[in-house]
Amino acid sequence: MRWVFLSLALLAAACDRPRTIPANPAGPTAPAALPAYNRADWPQWIDQDGDCQDTRQEVLMEESLIAPALDARGCRVVAGRWRDEYTGAVYTDPNDVEIDHRVPLANAHRSGGWSWDRSRKRDYANDLLDPQHLVAVGAESNRIKGDKGPDAWRPPLRENWCRYATTWRDIKQRWDLSVTSDEDRALSEMCS
């Protein structure tokens, strides 16, 4: 939980500073015909540390606003309290919550992830090092967002736009993914 608060404070401070990254940062040049995206190529919800809690459970535990309740084996979250940062809605049933890849897998694929091997795709899909990479949101929010970038979708809560935009840029930069000029323009608008 402390990582969430620390990163929120850092992101809030980052929104006060204008930041830019190139519209098309260095990375693999896309072929004329981009390979088709296949979600199965991006293994997700793996148990990285062998504690029986997969990535989804780890995010649910980390982002619950109260101590989450686990099943008898301690492997699955059965209750907690999550606030969808996109809408402000609050959930207590983990079945109503999905884990959103801030930069969706299909978007990462189109932005250079198509060239990654399966291991790197798995690492991206399960990244717990950056607490803003994966976020617990309402299932409806996640489905409406889908694989859209900020040029096609923005969080309904306008007060979260700059944090969303700053995090989007950071993830793209960290993973050496390209940013389209439409994305870049939308991200700049969200922080202005």
mmCIF file of N, CA, C and O in Angstrom, residues 1 19 62-63:
data_model
loop_
_atom_site.group_PDB
_atom_site.id
_atom_site.type_symbol
_atom_site.label_atom_id
_atom_site.label_comp_id
_atom_site.label_asym_id
_atom_site.label_seq_id
_atom_site.Cartn_x
_atom_site.Cartn_y
_atom_site.Cartn_z
ATOM 1 N N MET A 1 0.825 -1.181 0.000
ATOM 2 C CA MET A 1 0.000 0.000 0.000
ATOM 3 C C MET A 1 0.873 1.250 0.000
ATOM 4 O O MET A 1 0.550 2.211 -0.646
ATOM 5 N N ARG A 19 6.401 17.467 -19.323
ATOM 6 C CA ARG A 19 7.333 16.444 -19.791
ATOM 7 C C ARG A 19 6.989 16.090 -21.214
ATOM 8 O O ARG A 19 5.832 16.034 -21.567
ATOM 9 N N GLU A 62 -2.465 -5.511 -3.154
ATOM 10 C CA GLU A 62 -1.722 -4.255 -3.032
ATOM 11 C C GLU A 62 -2.646 -3.040 -3.088
ATOM 12 O O GLU A 62 -2.436 -2.063 -2.378
ATOM 13 N N GLU A 63 -3.674 -3.099 -3.920
ATOM 14 C CA GLU A 63 -4.503 -1.920 -4.129
ATOM 15 C C GLU A 63 -5.756 -1.860 -3.274
ATOM 16 O O GLU A 63 -6.464 -0.856 -3.301
#
